[in-house]
Amino acid sequence: MTATRMRIGCGAGFAGDRVTPAVDLIERGGLDVVVLECLGERTVALAQARRLTGTGPGYDPLLARRMKALLGPLHRHGTRLVTNAGSADPLGAARMVAGLTRAAGVPLRVAAVLGDDVTDLIDPASPAWEDGRPLEAHGEIVSAGAYIGADALLPALETDAQVILTGRMADPSLFLGPLMHAFGWADTDLDLLARGTVVGHLLECAGQVSGGYFAGPGPTSVPRLADLGYPLAEVDPDGGAVLTKTPGTGGRVDRHTVVEQLTYEVIDPRAYLTPDVAADLTTVGVHDLGGDRVRVSGARGRPRPAELKVSVGYRAGFRGEAEIGYAGRDARARARLAAEVVRERLSGVVPRLRADLIGVDALYGGPVSDGEGPYECRLRVAGIGPDRETAEAVAEEVGALYTCGPAGGGGVRSSVTEVIGVVSTGVPREAVTTRVEVVGDEGRDVGTR
Amino acid sequence: MRVRLYDVAHSRSGDKGNLTTLSLIPYDPAWYPALCASVTAEAVAEHLSWRVTGEVVRHRMDNVGALVFVCRRADEDTVTTSLYLDAHGKSLSSALLELCVQVEHPAD
């Protein structure tokens, strides 16, 4: 059965995103499908590290809280949910969510898409795409996740599962899969795949297309930002779509917010690469219809890359980071003196070290901060070394500024964290086999659509 | 005339590995040709050289009136391994908008 129009929304654009706008989107968006995009480049590696060290789940730690809030609305409205929050352990995540559905008395079936973990498939001696050095030369490898595409999602959509959890599926594929499934798009119709990919790309960061991360004074002002509504697309069978947001919410969807998201994290506009297609973003038409509605149409596609991109996580040492604040008319001078003192004391101890004056040059190198000194100035020192002890030296030396540094420093804060670096490589598509596993409360009558 | 990009355009920064992407989108599409003529990859590379240590590639998106700059940072300056306070480089969009350029034929 082929749908005539599909309503697909995005209820999370990163792992730490807000929960209530997704509830509102499902309750009032009239959605067929809601997607939660919860993985960044580094998130699978961090999840894998958590799992390896037993310090937490291999899936998104916020997933349980998110799902507890969404299960009721999903069930009431018959909306299907697709999310990559399965991270390094989609099956574990699916089992956890199935447990939540039982506890809540909400009979939803849950599926997991597996096979993106390619740790056993990559050659550690092969070069990283970024710098050509062997992957293993960067540090001990902790994870390798292949960006899998919509073709891996389709078998899960064929099941009656209402909640589908994936690991490292490419962000736009989370949206393209449901569109291919609803409209019966063939994987050979590259223009349709490109249009679905554009819809996914525009939605994948959730509030970033509806006024979030856009707002400022003047021409970038956004109405009622605190009540930012999350986006949805009304998609036609030819791949044309109208972008809008939950009715009655704050935010704005217009040509400016849509074009800013269309260009976001695009390395080559003529070939926006996903596991599904190479979408030509220079062929996209964007038409502002007014009233928080923008029509997006016309993208053209070319064949997908032969290889799947793989994000490889490696142990990159430990970061020590510490801050101390100074006040008064020579605050900047004393903060600078403190920076020099710490640099000298850590010379030869921490191999990579950086000192910033927050409010002066921490974000933008200082060229626009040449005027009067600020009343307050905060020194920040960050260093990365091979082990925890080295990184702790940063915190210790900034702490020691209390008695051994310039006058009047206060409010020391410090942290030491393990660093997981990420580099990329590729694997042949044929080498990666994905599969779907459905879990859930078998004894119940499962409502599906 | 001399124009500060902040006064005529908006920008968003994104990151992939050690690459920063910066969009530049004029509020008024009539400014797009002037920005294409004046905001070169070289000008952006020079302006952001304290952080962008590698090359800058500029892409035109005439269909939506936007420029995209892809800027290479140091190998170790990635979101997880960077020593910068803003490890993503999210604030580079604001830095880009501080750039002043000479515009020969501004939009009226």
Coordinates of C-alpha atoms in Angstrom, one line a residue:
Chain A
M1 CA 0.0 0.0 0.0
T2 CA 1.4 3.3 -1.0
A3 CA 0.9 6.4 1.1
T4 CA -0.3 9.7 -0.5
R5 CA 1.5 12.0 2.0
M6 CA 3.7 11.4 5.0
R7 CA 4.2 13.5 8.1
I8 CA 7.6 12.9 9.7
G9 CA 9.1 14.9 12.5
C10 CA 12.3 15.1 14.5
G11 CA 12.0 14.9 18.3
A12 CA 15.7 15.1 19.2
G13 CA 18.7 16.5 17.3
F14 CA 21.5 15.3 19.7
A15 CA 22.0 13.0 22.7
G16 CA 21.4 15.8 25.2
D17 CA 18.3 17.3 23.5
R18 CA 15.2 18.5 25.4
V19 CA 12.4 15.9 25.9
T20 CA 9.2 17.9 26.2
P21 CA 9.2 19.3 22.6
A22 CA 9.2 15.7 21.3
V23 CA 6.1 14.9 23.5
D24 CA 4.4 18.0 22.1
L25 CA 5.4 17.1 18.5
I26 CA 3.9 13.6 18.9
E27 CA 0.8 14.9 20.7
R28 CA 0.0 17.7 18.2
G29 CA 2.0 17.1 15.1
G30 CA -0.2 14.4 13.5
L31 CA 2.9 12.4 12.7
D32 CA 3.3 9.0 11.0
V33 CA 6.9 8.8 12.1
V34 CA 9.0 10.6 14.7
V35 CA 12.8 10.3 14.6
L36 CA 15.2 10.9 17.5
E37 CA 18.7 11.6 16.3
C38 CA 21.0 11.1 19.2
L39 CA 24.5 10.3 17.9
G40 CA 27.4 12.5 17.1
E41 CA 30.7 11.5 15.5
R42 CA 32.2 10.7 18.9
T43 CA 29.1 9.3 20.7
V44 CA 29.5 5.7 19.6
A45 CA 33.1 5.7 20.7
L46 CA 32.2 7.2 24.1
A47 CA 29.3 4.6 24.5
Q48 CA 31.7 1.8 23.6
A49 CA 34.2 3.1 26.2
R50 CA 31.4 3.2 28.8
R51 CA 30.5 -0.4 27.9
L52 CA 34.1 -1.6 28.0
T53 CA 34.8 0.0 31.4
G54 CA 31.4 -1.0 32.9
T55 CA 30.7 2.6 33.7
G56 CA 27.4 2.7 31.9
P57 CA 25.2 1.3 29.1
G58 CA 26.4 1.0 25.5
Y59 CA 23.3 2.9 24.5
D60 CA 22.3 6.5 25.0
P61 CA 22.1 7.0 28.8
L62 CA 19.2 9.4 28.4
L63 CA 17.1 7.0 26.3
A64 CA 15.2 5.5 29.2
R65 CA 14.1 9.0 30.4
R66 CA 13.1 10.0 26.8
M67 CA 11.2 6.8 26.1
K68 CA 9.3 7.0 29.5
A69 CA 7.9 10.3 28.4
L70 CA 7.1 9.2 24.8
L71 CA 5.6 5.7 25.1
G72 CA 2.2 7.0 26.1
P73 CA 1.9 9.6 23.3
L74 CA 3.3 7.1 20.7
H75 CA 0.7 4.5 21.7
R76 CA -2.2 6.9 21.7
H77 CA -1.4 8.4 18.3
G78 CA -0.1 5.2 16.6
T79 CA 3.1 7.1 15.7
R80 CA 6.2 5.0 14.8
L81 CA 9.5 6.0 16.4
V82 CA 12.9 5.5 14.8
T83 CA 16.1 6.4 16.7
N84 CA 19.9 5.8 16.5
A85 CA 20.0 6.0 20.3
G86 CA 20.9 2.3 20.4
S87 CA 24.4 3.6 19.9
A88 CA 27.0 0.9 20.6
D89 CA 24.3 -1.6 21.8
P90 CA 21.0 -1.4 19.9
L91 CA 19.8 -4.8 21.1
G92 CA 20.5 -3.9 24.7
A93 CA 18.6 -0.7 24.1
A94 CA 15.7 -2.5 22.5
R95 CA 15.4 -4.9 25.5
M96 CA 15.5 -2.0 27.9
V97 CA 12.7 -0.2 26.0
A98 CA 10.7 -3.4 25.8
G99 CA 11.0 -3.6 29.5
L100 CA 9.7 0.0 29.8
T101 CA 6.7 -0.8 27.6
R102 CA 5.8 -3.7 29.9
A103 CA 6.2 -1.7 33.0
A104 CA 4.0 1.1 31.5
G105 CA 1.4 -1.3 30.3
V106 CA 1.8 0.1 26.8
P107 CA 1.9 -2.8 24.3
L108 CA 4.4 -1.7 21.7
R109 CA 6.8 -4.0 19.9
V110 CA 10.5 -3.0 19.6
A111 CA 13.0 -3.8 17.0
A112 CA 16.8 -3.4 16.8
V113 CA 18.9 -3.0 13.6
L114 CA 22.3 -4.7 14.1
G115 CA 25.5 -5.0 12.2
D116 CA 27.1 -1.5 12.3
D117 CA 29.8 -2.6 14.7
V118 CA 32.7 -3.4 12.3
T119 CA 35.5 -3.6 14.9
D120 CA 36.4 -7.1 13.6
L121 CA 36.3 -6.0 10.0
I122 CA 38.6 -3.1 9.8
D123 CA 42.4 -3.4 9.2
P124 CA 44.1 -1.5 12.0
A125 CA 47.1 -1.0 9.7
S126 CA 45.0 0.8 7.1
P127 CA 45.4 4.6 6.8
A128 CA 43.0 7.0 8.4
W129 CA 41.2 9.2 5.9
E130 CA 42.1 12.4 7.8
D131 CA 45.9 12.1 8.0
G132 CA 46.9 8.9 6.2
R133 CA 48.6 7.5 9.3
P134 CA 47.7 3.9 10.2
L135 CA 44.5 3.7 12.4
E136 CA 46.4 1.9 15.1
A137 CA 49.1 4.5 15.3
H138 CA 46.6 7.0 16.7
G139 CA 46.0 4.9 19.9
E140 CA 44.4 1.7 21.1
I141 CA 41.2 1.2 19.0
V142 CA 38.0 1.0 21.1
S143 CA 35.3 1.0 18.5
A144 CA 34.6 1.0 14.8
G145 CA 31.1 1.9 13.7
A146 CA 30.0 1.8 10.0
Y147 CA 27.6 4.4 8.9
I148 CA 24.8 2.1 7.6
G149 CA 22.0 3.4 5.4
A150 CA 18.3 3.2 4.8
D151 CA 18.6 -0.2 3.2
A152 CA 19.4 -1.6 6.7
L153 CA 16.3 0.1 8.2
L154 CA 13.8 -1.2 5.6
P155 CA 13.5 -4.8 7.0
A156 CA 12.8 -3.3 10.4
L157 CA 10.0 -1.1 8.9
E158 CA 8.5 -4.3 7.4
T159 CA 8.0 -5.7 10.8
D160 CA 5.2 -4.6 13.1
A161 CA 7.6 -3.0 15.5
Q162 CA 6.5 0.5 16.5
V163 CA 9.8 1.5 18.0
I164 CA 13.0 0.9 16.0
L165 CA 16.5 1.3 17.5
T166 CA 19.7 1.5 15.5
G167 CA 23.3 2.2 16.2
R168 CA 25.5 4.2 13.8
M169 CA 23.0 4.7 11.0
A170 CA 23.6 7.8 9.0
D171 CA 21.4 10.6 10.3
P172 CA 19.4 11.3 7.0
S173 CA 18.9 7.6 6.5
L174 CA 16.8 7.5 9.7
F175 CA 14.3 9.7 7.7
L176 CA 14.8 8.3 4.2
G177 CA 14.0 4.8 5.3
P178 CA 10.5 5.5 6.4
L179 CA 9.9 7.6 3.3
M180 CA 11.1 4.8 1.0
H181 CA 8.9 2.4 3.0
A182 CA 5.8 4.5 2.8
F183 CA 6.0 5.5 -0.8
G184 CA 7.6 2.3 -2.2
W185 CA 10.6 4.3 -3.6
A186 CA 13.1 2.0 -5.3
D187 CA 16.8 2.3 -4.3
T188 CA 17.5 2.9 -8.0
D189 CA 15.5 6.2 -8.1
L190 CA 18.4 8.4 -7.1
D191 CA 16.4 11.7 -7.3
L192 CA 13.8 10.4 -4.9
L193 CA 16.6 9.2 -2.6
A194 CA 18.2 12.6 -2.8
R195 CA 14.9 14.4 -1.9
G196 CA 14.3 12.1 1.0
T197 CA 17.9 12.7 2.1
V198 CA 17.4 16.5 2.0
V199 CA 14.3 16.2 4.1
G200 CA 16.3 14.1 6.6
H201 CA 19.2 16.5 6.6
L202 CA 16.9 19.5 7.3
L203 CA 15.2 17.7 10.1
E204 CA 18.1 15.8 11.7
C205 CA 19.2 18.5 14.1
A206 CA 15.6 19.0 15.3
G207 CA 15.2 22.6 16.7
Q208 CA 18.1 23.9 14.6
V209 CA 15.8 24.3 11.6
S210 CA 12.9 25.9 13.5
G211 CA 14.8 28.8 15.1
G212 CA 17.1 27.1 17.6
Y213 CA 20.8 28.0 17.4
F214 CA 19.7 30.8 15.0
A215 CA 18.4 33.3 17.5
G216 CA 19.9 36.7 18.2
P217 CA 18.9 40.3 18.3
G218 CA 17.6 42.1 15.2
P219 CA 17.0 40.1 12.0
T220 CA 17.7 36.8 13.7
S221 CA 15.1 37.3 16.4
V222 CA 13.0 34.3 17.1
P223 CA 9.6 34.5 18.7
R224 CA 9.2 32.7 22.1
L225 CA 12.5 30.8 21.9
A226 CA 12.0 29.3 25.3
D227 CA 9.0 27.4 23.8
L228 CA 10.8 26.4 20.7
G229 CA 8.7 24.0 18.6
Y230 CA 10.3 21.0 16.9
P231 CA 10.1 20.5 13.2
L232 CA 8.2 18.2 10.9
A233 CA 7.9 17.7 7.2
E234 CA 4.8 17.0 5.1
V235 CA 6.3 14.9 2.3
D236 CA 4.7 14.1 -1.0
P237 CA 5.3 10.9 -3.0
D238 CA 7.6 12.8 -5.4
G239 CA 9.9 13.8 -2.6
G240 CA 8.8 17.4 -2.4
A241 CA 8.1 18.6 1.1
V242 CA 6.9 21.4 3.3
L243 CA 8.9 22.1 6.4
T244 CA 7.0 23.4 9.4
K245 CA 6.8 22.9 13.2
T246 CA 4.4 21.9 15.9
P247 CA 1.5 24.4 15.7
G248 CA 1.3 27.1 18.2
T249 CA 4.8 26.8 19.5
G250 CA 7.6 29.4 19.5
G251 CA 10.4 29.5 17.0
R252 CA 10.4 30.2 13.2
V253 CA 10.6 28.2 10.0
D254 CA 11.4 30.4 7.1
R255 CA 13.9 30.7 4.2
H256 CA 16.7 31.8 6.5
T257 CA 16.4 29.0 9.1
V258 CA 16.0 26.4 6.4
V259 CA 19.0 27.5 4.3
E260 CA 21.2 27.8 7.4
Q261 CA 20.4 24.1 8.2
L262 CA 20.6 23.1 4.5
T263 CA 24.2 24.3 4.4
Y264 CA 25.1 22.9 7.9
E265 CA 28.1 20.5 8.0
V266 CA 28.1 20.2 4.2
I267 CA 31.6 19.4 2.9
D268 CA 30.6 19.4 -0.8
P269 CA 27.2 20.8 -1.7
R270 CA 27.3 19.1 -5.1
A271 CA 27.8 15.7 -3.5
Y272 CA 26.3 15.4 0.0
L273 CA 27.4 11.8 0.7
T274 CA 25.3 9.3 2.7
P275 CA 25.3 5.5 2.5
D276 CA 22.2 5.8 0.3
V277 CA 23.0 8.5 -2.3
A278 CA 25.1 11.4 -3.3
A279 CA 22.6 14.3 -3.1
D280 CA 23.3 17.5 -5.1
L281 CA 22.2 20.3 -2.7
T282 CA 22.8 22.9 -5.4
T283 CA 19.7 21.6 -7.2
V284 CA 17.4 22.1 -4.2
G285 CA 14.6 24.7 -4.4
V286 CA 13.6 26.5 -1.2
H287 CA 10.4 28.6 -1.3
D288 CA 9.1 30.5 1.7
L289 CA 5.3 30.0 1.9
G290 CA 4.9 32.2 5.0
G291 CA 3.3 31.2 8.2
D292 CA 6.3 29.0 9.3
R293 CA 6.0 26.9 6.2
V294 CA 8.8 26.4 3.6
R295 CA 8.6 24.3 0.5
V296 CA 11.7 22.3 -0.4
S297 CA 11.9 20.4 -3.7
G298 CA 13.8 19.3 -6.7
A299 CA 17.0 17.7 -5.4
R300 CA 18.9 15.5 -7.8
G301 CA 20.9 12.4 -6.8
R302 CA 23.9 10.4 -8.1
P303 CA 25.0 6.9 -7.1
R304 CA 26.0 6.2 -3.5
P305 CA 29.7 5.7 -2.5
A306 CA 31.0 2.2 -3.0
E307 CA 32.4 2.1 0.6
L308 CA 30.7 2.7 3.9
K309 CA 32.4 5.3 6.1
V310 CA 33.6 4.0 9.4
S311 CA 34.2 6.1 12.6
V312 CA 37.0 4.6 14.5
G313 CA 37.3 5.5 18.2
Y314 CA 40.8 5.3 19.9
R315 CA 42.2 6.1 23.3
A316 CA 43.8 9.5 23.1
G317 CA 45.0 10.0 26.6
F318 CA 43.5 12.1 29.4
R319 CA 42.5 15.8 29.5
G320 CA 43.0 17.9 32.5
E321 CA 41.2 21.2 32.6
A322 CA 41.0 23.9 35.2
E323 CA 39.9 27.4 35.7
I324 CA 40.4 30.3 38.2
G325 CA 38.8 33.7 38.2
Y326 CA 40.3 37.2 38.9
A327 CA 38.4 40.5 39.4
G328 CA 39.3 44.2 39.5
R329 CA 40.8 46.7 37.1
D330 CA 44.0 44.6 36.4
A331 CA 42.1 41.3 36.3
R332 CA 43.3 40.6 32.8
A333 CA 47.0 41.3 33.7
R334 CA 46.9 39.0 36.7
A335 CA 45.1 36.2 34.7
R336 CA 47.8 36.5 32.1
L337 CA 50.5 36.3 34.8
A338 CA 48.8 33.2 36.2
A339 CA 48.8 31.7 32.8
E340 CA 52.6 32.3 32.4
V341 CA 53.2 30.8 35.8
V342 CA 51.2 27.7 35.1
R343 CA 52.9 27.2 31.7
E344 CA 56.3 27.4 33.3
R345 CA 55.4 25.0 36.1
L346 CA 54.0 22.5 33.6
S347 CA 56.8 22.8 31.1
G348 CA 58.0 19.3 30.3
V349 CA 55.2 17.7 32.3
V350 CA 52.1 17.9 30.0
P351 CA 52.9 17.4 26.3
R352 CA 50.0 19.4 24.9
L353 CA 49.0 22.5 26.8
R354 CA 46.8 25.6 26.2
A355 CA 45.9 28.6 28.3
D356 CA 43.0 30.9 27.5
L357 CA 41.6 34.0 29.1
I358 CA 37.9 33.6 29.1
G359 CA 36.2 36.8 28.1
V360 CA 39.4 38.0 26.3
D361 CA 40.7 35.4 23.8
A362 CA 39.3 31.9 24.6
L363 CA 36.9 31.8 21.6
Y364 CA 38.3 34.1 19.1
G365 CA 42.1 34.6 19.4
G366 CA 41.8 38.1 20.9
P367 CA 41.7 40.4 17.9
V368 CA 38.5 42.0 18.9
S369 CA 39.3 42.3 22.6
D370 CA 41.9 45.1 22.4
G371 CA 39.9 47.7 24.3
E372 CA 39.5 48.3 28.0
G373 CA 40.2 45.2 30.1
P374 CA 37.1 43.4 31.5
Y375 CA 36.3 43.7 35.2
E376 CA 36.5 40.0 35.5
C377 CA 38.8 37.6 33.8
R378 CA 38.9 33.8 34.0
L379 CA 42.0 31.8 33.2
R380 CA 41.4 28.4 31.7
V381 CA 44.2 25.8 31.2
A382 CA 43.7 22.6 29.3
G383 CA 46.3 19.9 28.6
I384 CA 46.2 16.4 27.2
G385 CA 48.8 13.8 28.4
P386 CA 49.1 10.0 28.1
D387 CA 47.7 9.1 31.5
R388 CA 45.5 10.4 34.3
E389 CA 48.4 11.5 36.5
T390 CA 49.8 13.8 33.8
A391 CA 46.3 15.4 33.2
E392 CA 45.9 15.8 37.0
A393 CA 49.0 18.0 37.0
V394 CA 47.0 20.7 35.1
A395 CA 44.3 20.8 37.9
E396 CA 47.0 20.8 40.6
E397 CA 49.0 23.7 39.2
V398 CA 45.9 25.8 38.7
G399 CA 44.7 24.9 42.2
A400 CA 48.1 25.9 43.5
L401 CA 47.6 29.4 42.2
Y402 CA 45.6 30.1 45.4
T403 CA 48.8 30.4 47.4
C404 CA 51.5 30.4 44.7
G405 CA 50.0 32.7 42.0
P406 CA 48.9 36.2 41.4
A407 CA 46.7 38.1 43.9
G408 CA 43.1 37.5 44.3
G409 CA 42.4 34.4 42.2
G410 CA 39.2 32.5 43.2
G411 CA 36.6 30.0 42.1
V412 CA 38.9 27.1 40.9
R413 CA 37.0 24.4 39.0
S414 CA 38.8 21.5 37.5
S415 CA 38.2 18.1 35.8
V416 CA 40.1 15.2 34.4
T417 CA 38.5 13.1 31.7
E418 CA 39.6 10.3 29.3
V419 CA 39.8 11.4 25.7
I420 CA 38.5 9.2 22.9
G421 CA 39.7 10.4 19.5
V422 CA 37.8 9.6 16.3
V423 CA 39.3 9.0 12.9
S424 CA 37.6 7.6 9.7
T425 CA 38.2 4.8 7.3
G426 CA 36.0 2.8 4.9
V427 CA 34.8 -0.8 4.5
P428 CA 33.4 -2.4 1.4
R429 CA 29.6 -2.3 1.5
E430 CA 29.4 -6.1 0.9
A431 CA 31.5 -6.8 4.0
V432 CA 28.8 -5.4 6.3
T433 CA 25.8 -7.5 7.0
T434 CA 23.0 -6.0 8.9
R435 CA 20.0 -7.7 10.5
V436 CA 16.9 -6.9 12.5
E437 CA 15.8 -8.4 15.8
V438 CA 12.3 -7.8 17.2
V439 CA 11.9 -7.9 20.9
G440 CA 8.8 -7.1 22.9
D441 CA 6.0 -8.5 24.9
E442 CA 5.0 -11.5 22.8
G443 CA 1.9 -12.2 24.7
R444 CA 0.1 -9.0 23.9
D445 CA -1.9 -7.8 21.0
V446 CA 0.4 -5.4 19.3
G447 CA -1.0 -2.3 17.8
T448 CA 0.8 -1.4 14.5
R449 CA 0.2 0.7 11.5
Chain B
M1 CA 32.2 50.7 0.7
R2 CA 33.4 48.7 3.6
V3 CA 31.0 46.2 5.1
R4 CA 31.1 44.1 8.2
L5 CA 29.6 40.7 7.4
Y6 CA 27.6 40.8 10.6
D7 CA 25.6 43.7 9.2
V8 CA 24.4 41.9 6.1
A9 CA 24.5 38.1 6.7
H10 CA 24.1 35.2 9.1
S11 CA 26.3 32.2 9.5
R12 CA 26.3 28.7 11.2
S13 CA 29.4 26.7 12.0
G14 CA 29.5 22.9 11.8
D15 CA 32.2 20.3 12.3
K16 CA 33.3 17.0 10.8
G17 CA 36.6 15.7 12.2
N18 CA 39.1 18.5 11.9
L19 CA 37.0 20.3 9.3
T20 CA 34.9 23.4 10.1
T21 CA 32.0 24.3 7.8
L22 CA 30.8 27.9 7.8
S23 CA 27.8 29.1 5.9
L24 CA 27.4 32.7 4.9
I25 CA 23.8 33.7 4.0
P26 CA 22.8 37.3 3.3
Y27 CA 19.6 38.5 4.8
D28 CA 18.8 40.2 1.5
P29 CA 19.5 37.9 -1.5
A30 CA 20.5 41.0 -3.5
W31 CA 23.7 41.0 -1.4
Y32 CA 24.7 37.6 -2.6
P33 CA 26.7 38.6 -5.8
A34 CA 28.6 41.2 -3.7
L35 CA 29.5 38.6 -1.1
C36 CA 30.6 36.2 -3.8
A37 CA 32.9 38.8 -5.2
S38 CA 34.4 40.0 -1.9
V39 CA 34.4 37.1 0.6
T40 CA 37.1 34.9 -0.9
A41 CA 38.5 31.7 0.5
E42 CA 41.8 33.5 1.0
A43 CA 40.1 36.3 3.0
V44 CA 38.4 33.8 5.3
A45 CA 41.6 31.8 5.7
E46 CA 43.5 34.9 6.7
H47 CA 40.8 36.1 9.0
L48 CA 40.5 32.8 10.9
S49 CA 44.2 31.8 10.7
W50 CA 44.6 31.7 14.5
R51 CA 42.5 28.5 14.4
V52 CA 42.2 27.4 10.8
T53 CA 45.7 26.3 10.1
G54 CA 45.0 24.5 6.8
E55 CA 43.3 25.4 3.5
V56 CA 39.9 27.0 3.1
V57 CA 37.6 25.8 0.2
R58 CA 34.7 28.0 -0.9
H59 CA 31.5 26.6 -2.4
R60 CA 28.7 28.7 -4.0
M61 CA 25.1 27.6 -3.7
D62 CA 23.5 30.0 -6.2
N63 CA 20.2 28.1 -5.8
V64 CA 19.7 29.4 -2.3
G65 CA 22.0 32.4 -2.3
A66 CA 24.5 31.0 0.2
L67 CA 28.3 30.5 0.4
V68 CA 29.9 27.5 2.3
F69 CA 33.4 27.6 3.5
V70 CA 35.1 24.3 4.4
C71 CA 38.1 25.1 6.7
R72 CA 40.8 22.7 7.7
R73 CA 42.0 22.9 11.3
A74 CA 45.1 21.2 12.8
D75 CA 45.0 17.3 12.8
E76 CA 44.7 17.2 16.6
D77 CA 42.0 19.9 16.7
T78 CA 39.0 17.6 16.5
V79 CA 35.9 17.8 18.6
T80 CA 37.2 15.1 21.0
T81 CA 40.9 15.9 21.0
S82 CA 41.0 19.7 20.8
L83 CA 42.5 21.8 23.6
Y84 CA 40.2 24.7 22.7
L85 CA 37.4 25.7 25.0
D86 CA 35.0 25.6 22.1
A87 CA 36.2 22.2 20.8
H88 CA 33.6 22.0 18.0
G89 CA 34.5 25.5 16.7
K90 CA 30.8 26.5 17.0
S91 CA 31.7 30.1 17.7
L92 CA 33.7 30.4 14.5
S93 CA 30.4 31.6 12.8
S94 CA 30.5 34.7 15.0
A95 CA 34.2 35.2 14.2
L96 CA 33.5 35.0 10.5
L97 CA 30.8 37.7 10.8
E98 CA 33.4 40.0 12.3
L99 CA 35.2 40.0 8.9
C100 CA 35.1 43.4 7.1
V101 CA 35.2 43.4 3.3
Q102 CA 35.4 46.0 0.6
V103 CA 32.3 45.8 -1.6
E104 CA 32.4 47.4 -5.1
H105 CA 28.8 47.0 -6.1
P106 CA 26.6 46.6 -3.0
A107 CA 23.0 45.9 -3.2
D108 CA 20.9 49.1 -3.2

